Coordinates of C-alpha atoms in Angstrom, one line a residue:
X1 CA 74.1 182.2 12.3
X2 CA 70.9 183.3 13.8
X3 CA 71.1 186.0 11.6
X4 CA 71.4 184.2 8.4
X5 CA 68.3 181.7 9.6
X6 CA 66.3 184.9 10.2
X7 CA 67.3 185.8 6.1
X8 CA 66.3 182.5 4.9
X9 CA 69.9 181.7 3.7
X10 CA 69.9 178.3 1.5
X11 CA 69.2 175.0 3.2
X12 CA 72.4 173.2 2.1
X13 CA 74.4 175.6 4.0
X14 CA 73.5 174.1 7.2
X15 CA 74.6 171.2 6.6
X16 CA 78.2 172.4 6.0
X17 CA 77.9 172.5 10.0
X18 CA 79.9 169.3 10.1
X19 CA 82.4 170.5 13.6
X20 CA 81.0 172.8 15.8
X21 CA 82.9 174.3 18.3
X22 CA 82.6 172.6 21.8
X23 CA 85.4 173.7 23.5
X24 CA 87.6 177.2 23.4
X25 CA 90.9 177.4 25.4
X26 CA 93.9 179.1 25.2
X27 CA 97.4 177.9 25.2
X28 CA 101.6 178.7 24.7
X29 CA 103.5 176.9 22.3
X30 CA 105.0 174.8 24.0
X31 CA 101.7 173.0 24.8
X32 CA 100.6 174.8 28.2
X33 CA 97.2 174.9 28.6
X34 CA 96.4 178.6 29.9
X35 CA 92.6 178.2 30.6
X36 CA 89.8 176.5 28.4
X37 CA 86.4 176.5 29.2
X38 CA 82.6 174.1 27.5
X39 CA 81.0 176.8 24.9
X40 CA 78.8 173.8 23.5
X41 CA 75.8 175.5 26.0
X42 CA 76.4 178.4 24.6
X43 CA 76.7 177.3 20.8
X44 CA 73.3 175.3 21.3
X45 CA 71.9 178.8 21.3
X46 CA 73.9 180.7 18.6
X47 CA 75.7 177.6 16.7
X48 CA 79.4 178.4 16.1
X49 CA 81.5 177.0 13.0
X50 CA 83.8 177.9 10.4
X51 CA 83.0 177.5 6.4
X52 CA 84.5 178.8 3.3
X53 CA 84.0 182.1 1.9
X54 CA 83.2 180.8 -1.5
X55 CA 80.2 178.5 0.4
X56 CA 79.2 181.4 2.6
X57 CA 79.1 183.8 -0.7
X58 CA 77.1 181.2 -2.7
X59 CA 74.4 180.8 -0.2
X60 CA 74.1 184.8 0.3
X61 CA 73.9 184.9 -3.8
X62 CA 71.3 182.6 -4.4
X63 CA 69.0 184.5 -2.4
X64 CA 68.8 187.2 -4.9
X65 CA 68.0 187.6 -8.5
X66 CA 70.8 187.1 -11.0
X67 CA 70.1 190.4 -12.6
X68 CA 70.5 192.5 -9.5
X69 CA 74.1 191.5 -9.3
X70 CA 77.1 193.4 -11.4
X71 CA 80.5 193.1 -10.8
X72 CA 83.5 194.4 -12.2
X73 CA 82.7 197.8 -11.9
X74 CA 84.2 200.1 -9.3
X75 CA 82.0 202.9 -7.4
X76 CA 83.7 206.4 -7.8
X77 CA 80.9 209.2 -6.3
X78 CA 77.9 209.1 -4.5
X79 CA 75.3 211.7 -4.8
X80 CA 71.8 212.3 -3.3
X81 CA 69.4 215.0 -3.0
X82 CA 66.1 215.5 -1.2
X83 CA 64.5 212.7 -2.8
X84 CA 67.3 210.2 -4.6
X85 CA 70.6 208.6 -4.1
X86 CA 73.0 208.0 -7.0
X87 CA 76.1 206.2 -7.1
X88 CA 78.4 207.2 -10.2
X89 CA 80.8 203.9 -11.4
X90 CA 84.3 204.3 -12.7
X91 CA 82.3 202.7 -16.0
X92 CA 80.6 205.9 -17.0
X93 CA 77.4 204.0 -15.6
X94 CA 75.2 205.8 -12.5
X95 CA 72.3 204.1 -10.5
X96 CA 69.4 206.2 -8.4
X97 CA 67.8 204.8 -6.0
X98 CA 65.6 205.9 -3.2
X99 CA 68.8 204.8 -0.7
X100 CA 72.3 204.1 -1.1
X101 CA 74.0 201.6 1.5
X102 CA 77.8 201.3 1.1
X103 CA 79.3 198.0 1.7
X104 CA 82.7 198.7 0.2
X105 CA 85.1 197.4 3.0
X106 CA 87.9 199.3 4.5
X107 CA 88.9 201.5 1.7
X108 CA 85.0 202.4 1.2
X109 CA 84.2 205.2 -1.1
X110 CA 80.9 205.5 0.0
X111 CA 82.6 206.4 3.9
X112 CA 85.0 208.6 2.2
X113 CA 82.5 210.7 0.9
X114 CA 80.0 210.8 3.8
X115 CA 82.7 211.4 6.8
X116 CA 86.3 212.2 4.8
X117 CA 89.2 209.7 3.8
X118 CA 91.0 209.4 7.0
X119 CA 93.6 206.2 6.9
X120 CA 93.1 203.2 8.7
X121 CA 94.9 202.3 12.0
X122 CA 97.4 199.6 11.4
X123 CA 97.0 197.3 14.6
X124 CA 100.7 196.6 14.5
X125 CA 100.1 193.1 13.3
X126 CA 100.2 191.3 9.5
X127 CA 98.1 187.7 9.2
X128 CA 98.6 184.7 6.8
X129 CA 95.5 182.8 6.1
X130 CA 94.9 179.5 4.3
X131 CA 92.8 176.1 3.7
X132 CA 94.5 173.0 4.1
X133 CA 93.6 169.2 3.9
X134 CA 94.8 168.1 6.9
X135 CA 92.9 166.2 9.7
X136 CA 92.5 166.8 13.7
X137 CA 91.7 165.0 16.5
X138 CA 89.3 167.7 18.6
X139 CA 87.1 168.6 16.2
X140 CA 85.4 170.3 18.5
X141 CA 87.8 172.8 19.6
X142 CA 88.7 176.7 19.6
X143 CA 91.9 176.8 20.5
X144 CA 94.9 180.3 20.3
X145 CA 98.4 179.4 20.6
X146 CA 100.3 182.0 21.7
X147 CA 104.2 183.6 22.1
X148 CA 106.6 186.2 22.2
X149 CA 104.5 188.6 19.0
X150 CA 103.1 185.6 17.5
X151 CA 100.2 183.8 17.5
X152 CA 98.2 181.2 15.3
X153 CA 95.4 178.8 15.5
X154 CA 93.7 175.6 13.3
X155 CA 90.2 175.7 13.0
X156 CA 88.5 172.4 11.1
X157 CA 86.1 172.9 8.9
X158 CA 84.9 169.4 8.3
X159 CA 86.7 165.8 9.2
X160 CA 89.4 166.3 6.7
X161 CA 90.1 170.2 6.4
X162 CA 91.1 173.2 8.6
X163 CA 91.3 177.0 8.4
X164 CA 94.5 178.1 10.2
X165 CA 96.0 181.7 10.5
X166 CA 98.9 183.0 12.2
X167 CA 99.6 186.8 12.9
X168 CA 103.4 188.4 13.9
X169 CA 104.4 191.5 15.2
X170 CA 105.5 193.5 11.4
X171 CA 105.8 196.9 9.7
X172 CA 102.8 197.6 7.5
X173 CA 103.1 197.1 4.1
X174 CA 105.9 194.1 3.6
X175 CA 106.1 192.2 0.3
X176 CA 107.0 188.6 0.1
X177 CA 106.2 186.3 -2.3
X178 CA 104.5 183.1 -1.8
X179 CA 107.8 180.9 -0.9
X180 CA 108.9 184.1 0.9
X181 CA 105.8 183.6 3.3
X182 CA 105.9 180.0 3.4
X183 CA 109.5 180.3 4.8
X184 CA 108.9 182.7 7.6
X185 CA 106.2 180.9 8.8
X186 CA 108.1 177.5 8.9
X187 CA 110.8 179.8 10.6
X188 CA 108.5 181.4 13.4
X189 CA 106.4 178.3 13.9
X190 CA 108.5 175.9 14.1
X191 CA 107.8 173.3 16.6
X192 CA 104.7 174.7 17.9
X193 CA 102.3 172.1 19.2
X194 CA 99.0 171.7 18.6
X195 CA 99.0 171.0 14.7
X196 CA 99.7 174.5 13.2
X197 CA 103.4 173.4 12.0
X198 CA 101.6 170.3 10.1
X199 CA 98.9 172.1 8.6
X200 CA 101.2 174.7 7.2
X201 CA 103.4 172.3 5.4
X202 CA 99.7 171.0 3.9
X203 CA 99.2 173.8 2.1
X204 CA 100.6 174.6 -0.8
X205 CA 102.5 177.8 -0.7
X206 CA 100.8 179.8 -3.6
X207 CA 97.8 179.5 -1.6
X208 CA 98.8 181.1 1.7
X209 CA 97.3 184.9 1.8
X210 CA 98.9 187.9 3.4
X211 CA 97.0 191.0 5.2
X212 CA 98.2 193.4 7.5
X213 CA 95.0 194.1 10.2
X214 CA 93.5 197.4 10.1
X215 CA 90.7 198.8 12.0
X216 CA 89.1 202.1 12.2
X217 CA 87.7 204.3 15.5
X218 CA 84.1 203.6 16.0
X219 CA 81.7 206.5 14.4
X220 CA 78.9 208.0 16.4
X221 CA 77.5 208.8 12.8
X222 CA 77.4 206.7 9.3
X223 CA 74.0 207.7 7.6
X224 CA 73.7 211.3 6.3
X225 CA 69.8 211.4 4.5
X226 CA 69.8 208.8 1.9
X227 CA 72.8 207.7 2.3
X228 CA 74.5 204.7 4.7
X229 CA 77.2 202.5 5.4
X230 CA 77.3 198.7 6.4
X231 CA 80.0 196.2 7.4
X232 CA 83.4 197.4 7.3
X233 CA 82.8 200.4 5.9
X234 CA 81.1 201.6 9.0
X235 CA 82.7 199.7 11.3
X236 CA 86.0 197.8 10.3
X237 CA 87.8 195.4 13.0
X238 CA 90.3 193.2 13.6
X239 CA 89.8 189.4 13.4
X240 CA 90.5 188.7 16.3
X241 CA 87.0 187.8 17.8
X242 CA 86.0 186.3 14.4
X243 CA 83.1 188.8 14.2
X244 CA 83.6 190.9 11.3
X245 CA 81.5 189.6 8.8
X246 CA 79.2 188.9 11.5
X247 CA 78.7 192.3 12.2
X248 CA 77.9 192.3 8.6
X249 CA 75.4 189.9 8.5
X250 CA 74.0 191.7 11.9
X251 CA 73.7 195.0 9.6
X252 CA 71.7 193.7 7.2
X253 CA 69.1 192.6 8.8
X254 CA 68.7 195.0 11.0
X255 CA 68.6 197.3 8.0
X256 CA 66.0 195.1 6.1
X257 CA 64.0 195.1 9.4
X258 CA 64.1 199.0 9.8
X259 CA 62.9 199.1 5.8
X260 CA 60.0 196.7 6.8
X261 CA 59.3 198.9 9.8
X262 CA 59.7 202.5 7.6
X263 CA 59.6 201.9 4.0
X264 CA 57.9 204.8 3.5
X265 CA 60.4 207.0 5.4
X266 CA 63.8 205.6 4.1
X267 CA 65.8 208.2 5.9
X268 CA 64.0 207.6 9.1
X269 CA 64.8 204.0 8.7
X270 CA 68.7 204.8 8.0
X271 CA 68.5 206.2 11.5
X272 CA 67.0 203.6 13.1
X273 CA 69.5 201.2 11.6
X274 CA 72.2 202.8 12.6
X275 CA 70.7 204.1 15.9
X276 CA 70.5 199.8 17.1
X277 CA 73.8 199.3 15.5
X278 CA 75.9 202.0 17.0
X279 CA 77.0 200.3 20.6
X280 CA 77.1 196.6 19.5
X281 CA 79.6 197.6 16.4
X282 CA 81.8 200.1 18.4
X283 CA 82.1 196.9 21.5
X284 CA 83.5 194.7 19.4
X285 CA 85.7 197.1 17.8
X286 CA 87.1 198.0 20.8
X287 CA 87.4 195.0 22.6
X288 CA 88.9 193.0 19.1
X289 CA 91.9 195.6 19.5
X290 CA 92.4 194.8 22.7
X291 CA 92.9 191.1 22.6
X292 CA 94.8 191.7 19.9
X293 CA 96.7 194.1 21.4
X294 CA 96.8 191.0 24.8
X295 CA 98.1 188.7 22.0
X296 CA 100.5 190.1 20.5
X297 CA 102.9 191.2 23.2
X298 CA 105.8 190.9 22.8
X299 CA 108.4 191.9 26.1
X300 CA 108.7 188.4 27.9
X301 CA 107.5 190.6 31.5
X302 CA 104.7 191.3 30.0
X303 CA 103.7 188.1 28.1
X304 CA 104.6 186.4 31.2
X305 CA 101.7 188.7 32.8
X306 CA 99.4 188.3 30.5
X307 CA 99.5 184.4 30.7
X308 CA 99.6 184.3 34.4
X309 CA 96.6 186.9 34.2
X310 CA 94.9 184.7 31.5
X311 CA 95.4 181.3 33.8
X312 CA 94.5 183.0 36.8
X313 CA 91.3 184.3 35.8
X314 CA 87.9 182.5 36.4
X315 CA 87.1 180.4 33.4
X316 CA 83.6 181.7 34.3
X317 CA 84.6 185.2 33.7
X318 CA 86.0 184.2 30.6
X319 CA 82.9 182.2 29.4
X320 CA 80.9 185.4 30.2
X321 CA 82.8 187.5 27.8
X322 CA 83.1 185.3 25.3
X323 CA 79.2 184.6 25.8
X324 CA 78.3 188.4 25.2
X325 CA 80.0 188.6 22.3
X326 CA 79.2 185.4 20.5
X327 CA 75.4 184.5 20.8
X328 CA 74.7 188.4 20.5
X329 CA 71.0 188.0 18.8
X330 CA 70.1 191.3 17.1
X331 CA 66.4 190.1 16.9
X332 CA 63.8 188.8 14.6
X333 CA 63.6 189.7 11.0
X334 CA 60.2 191.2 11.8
X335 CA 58.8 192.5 15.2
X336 CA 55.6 191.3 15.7
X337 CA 53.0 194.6 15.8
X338 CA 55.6 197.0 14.8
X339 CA 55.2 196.6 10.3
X340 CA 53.5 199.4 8.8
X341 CA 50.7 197.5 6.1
X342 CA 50.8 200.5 3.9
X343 CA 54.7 201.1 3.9
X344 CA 56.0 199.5 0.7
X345 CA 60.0 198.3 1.2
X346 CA 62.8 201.2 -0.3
X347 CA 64.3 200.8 -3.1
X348 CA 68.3 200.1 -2.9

């Protein structure tokens, strides 16, 4: 959020900030409260929230000239030289540019190119996602339910709507159609308090998406001359600490801030982009596996471990780690003294 204010992102969009999130805990599902802890100090700071894609997308687009955006087309090859960047399309079409930043997700092209088509690691996880009209009491509230390989929670997005997802233990790759999914959900879920149970049978069926949870090793390198990555192409993560297209967000303007900075010099600003990136991308990576990994136990000695751990640690110490990775503030837009006058912006 501090990142989009710093972009100028639409004014209507802050008003979609109907139920922030007050409260985080985490509980079993049978309605044991493990520990929960106030986060509404913290989200003063760096306001926390959940809105749609589609809202999120539309603010982002109407920031930029209609012309400027294609779609449809697929990115095949990306070349550069001493002095240009060119990305060929599946199309026949080609663009130059002074830079090319790849923000083409997990199965990038761009990264493939730059540092080799290694596969992603599979977490050992799959999650089913949807939107449902359905209504909660604590608005205000963060909440994971957790059990045996499973885990789920219902986040609202306004008065009369949620977000929910639910992850299981799976092998990668599983088809099921949408009454398929519907069903083992139902079946795994199945008298789980705290609301997941009810917003699942609100949603229709057809509507209910399916994605195993991949992330990749952290890079010490993304940016080779001309050339860089952003997002999940440089960094892809699991979900689990609802910071992935953060970390976008993050990117961008620290990469807009390093063109200010070094417009004349775009592959010295590559490097400093990626220089103030490198740590903060590769922590949450890490640490996303983990409590996913924490999570998604599965042998009942060790979940019972894990939620006597979870209870028995300081709601302090978990309000401190939850801090540093929430209200992470990658600074201002523009640094004050540091803008060269005569530097004009790159080309991308």
């Amino acid at each position: 959020v501090l990142s989009l204010a710093e972009l100028g992102v639409a004014e209507w969009f802050w008003r979609l900030r109907t139920c922030p999130f007050r409260w985080a805990e985490t509980a079993t599902a049978t309605g044991r409260v493990l520990t929960g802890f106030d986060v509404s100090a913290m989200t003063v700071k760096a306001p926390a929230f959940v809105v749609r894609r589609a809202d999120l997308h539309r603010a982002l687009v109407e920031q930029l000239d209609p012309s400027t955006v294609t779609l449809g087309t697929r990115a095949t090859r990306v070349e550069q030289t001493g002095r240009a960047a060119t990305v060929r399309f599946a199309d026949g079409r080609e663009v130059t540019g002074d830079v090319v930043v790849g923000a083409d997700g997990l199965h990038s092209v761009v990264r493939a190119g730059l540092v080799g088509d290694d596969p992603p690691r599979y977490s050992g996880e799959t999650c089913y996602r949807g939107l449902a009209r359905f209504a909660v009491a604590d608005v205000g509230m963060l909440r994971e339910v957790q059990a045996p390989g499973r885990r789920c929670a219902v986040h609202p997005i306004d008065a009369g709507h949620v977000y929910w997802w639910a992850t299981r233990r799976s092998a990668p790759s599983v088809v099921e159609s949408a009454d398929e999914r519907a069903a083992v959900l139902e079946r795994l879920f199945a008298g789980w308090r705290f609301g997941f149970p009810e917003a699942l049978a609100a949603t229709p069926a057809p509507a209910i998406l399916k994605n195993d949870l991949f992330d990749r090793r952290p890079l010490r390198r993304w940016s080779a001359g001309r050339v860089t990555l952003l997002g999940d192409a440089a960094h892809p993560t699991t979900p689990n600490l609802g910071l992935g297209g953060c970390l976008a967000i993050e990117d961008a303007l620290v990469l807009a801030r390093a063109f200010d900075e070094h417009g004349a010099d775009p592959v010295r600003a590559l490097q400093q982009y990626e220089s103030e990136r490198r740590d903060r991308t590769a922590q949450v990576v890490r640490m996303s596996r983990w409590f996913g990994r924490l999570g998604s136990l599965t042998h009942p000695v060790a979940v019972r471990a894990r939620d006597l751990a979870t209870a028995l640690t300081p709601t302090t110490v978990t309000a401190a780690a939850f801090g540093r990775a929430v209200t992470y503030d990658p600074g201002p837009l523009r640094r004050h003294g540091t803008m060269d006058p005569d530097s004009p912006p790159a080309a991308t």
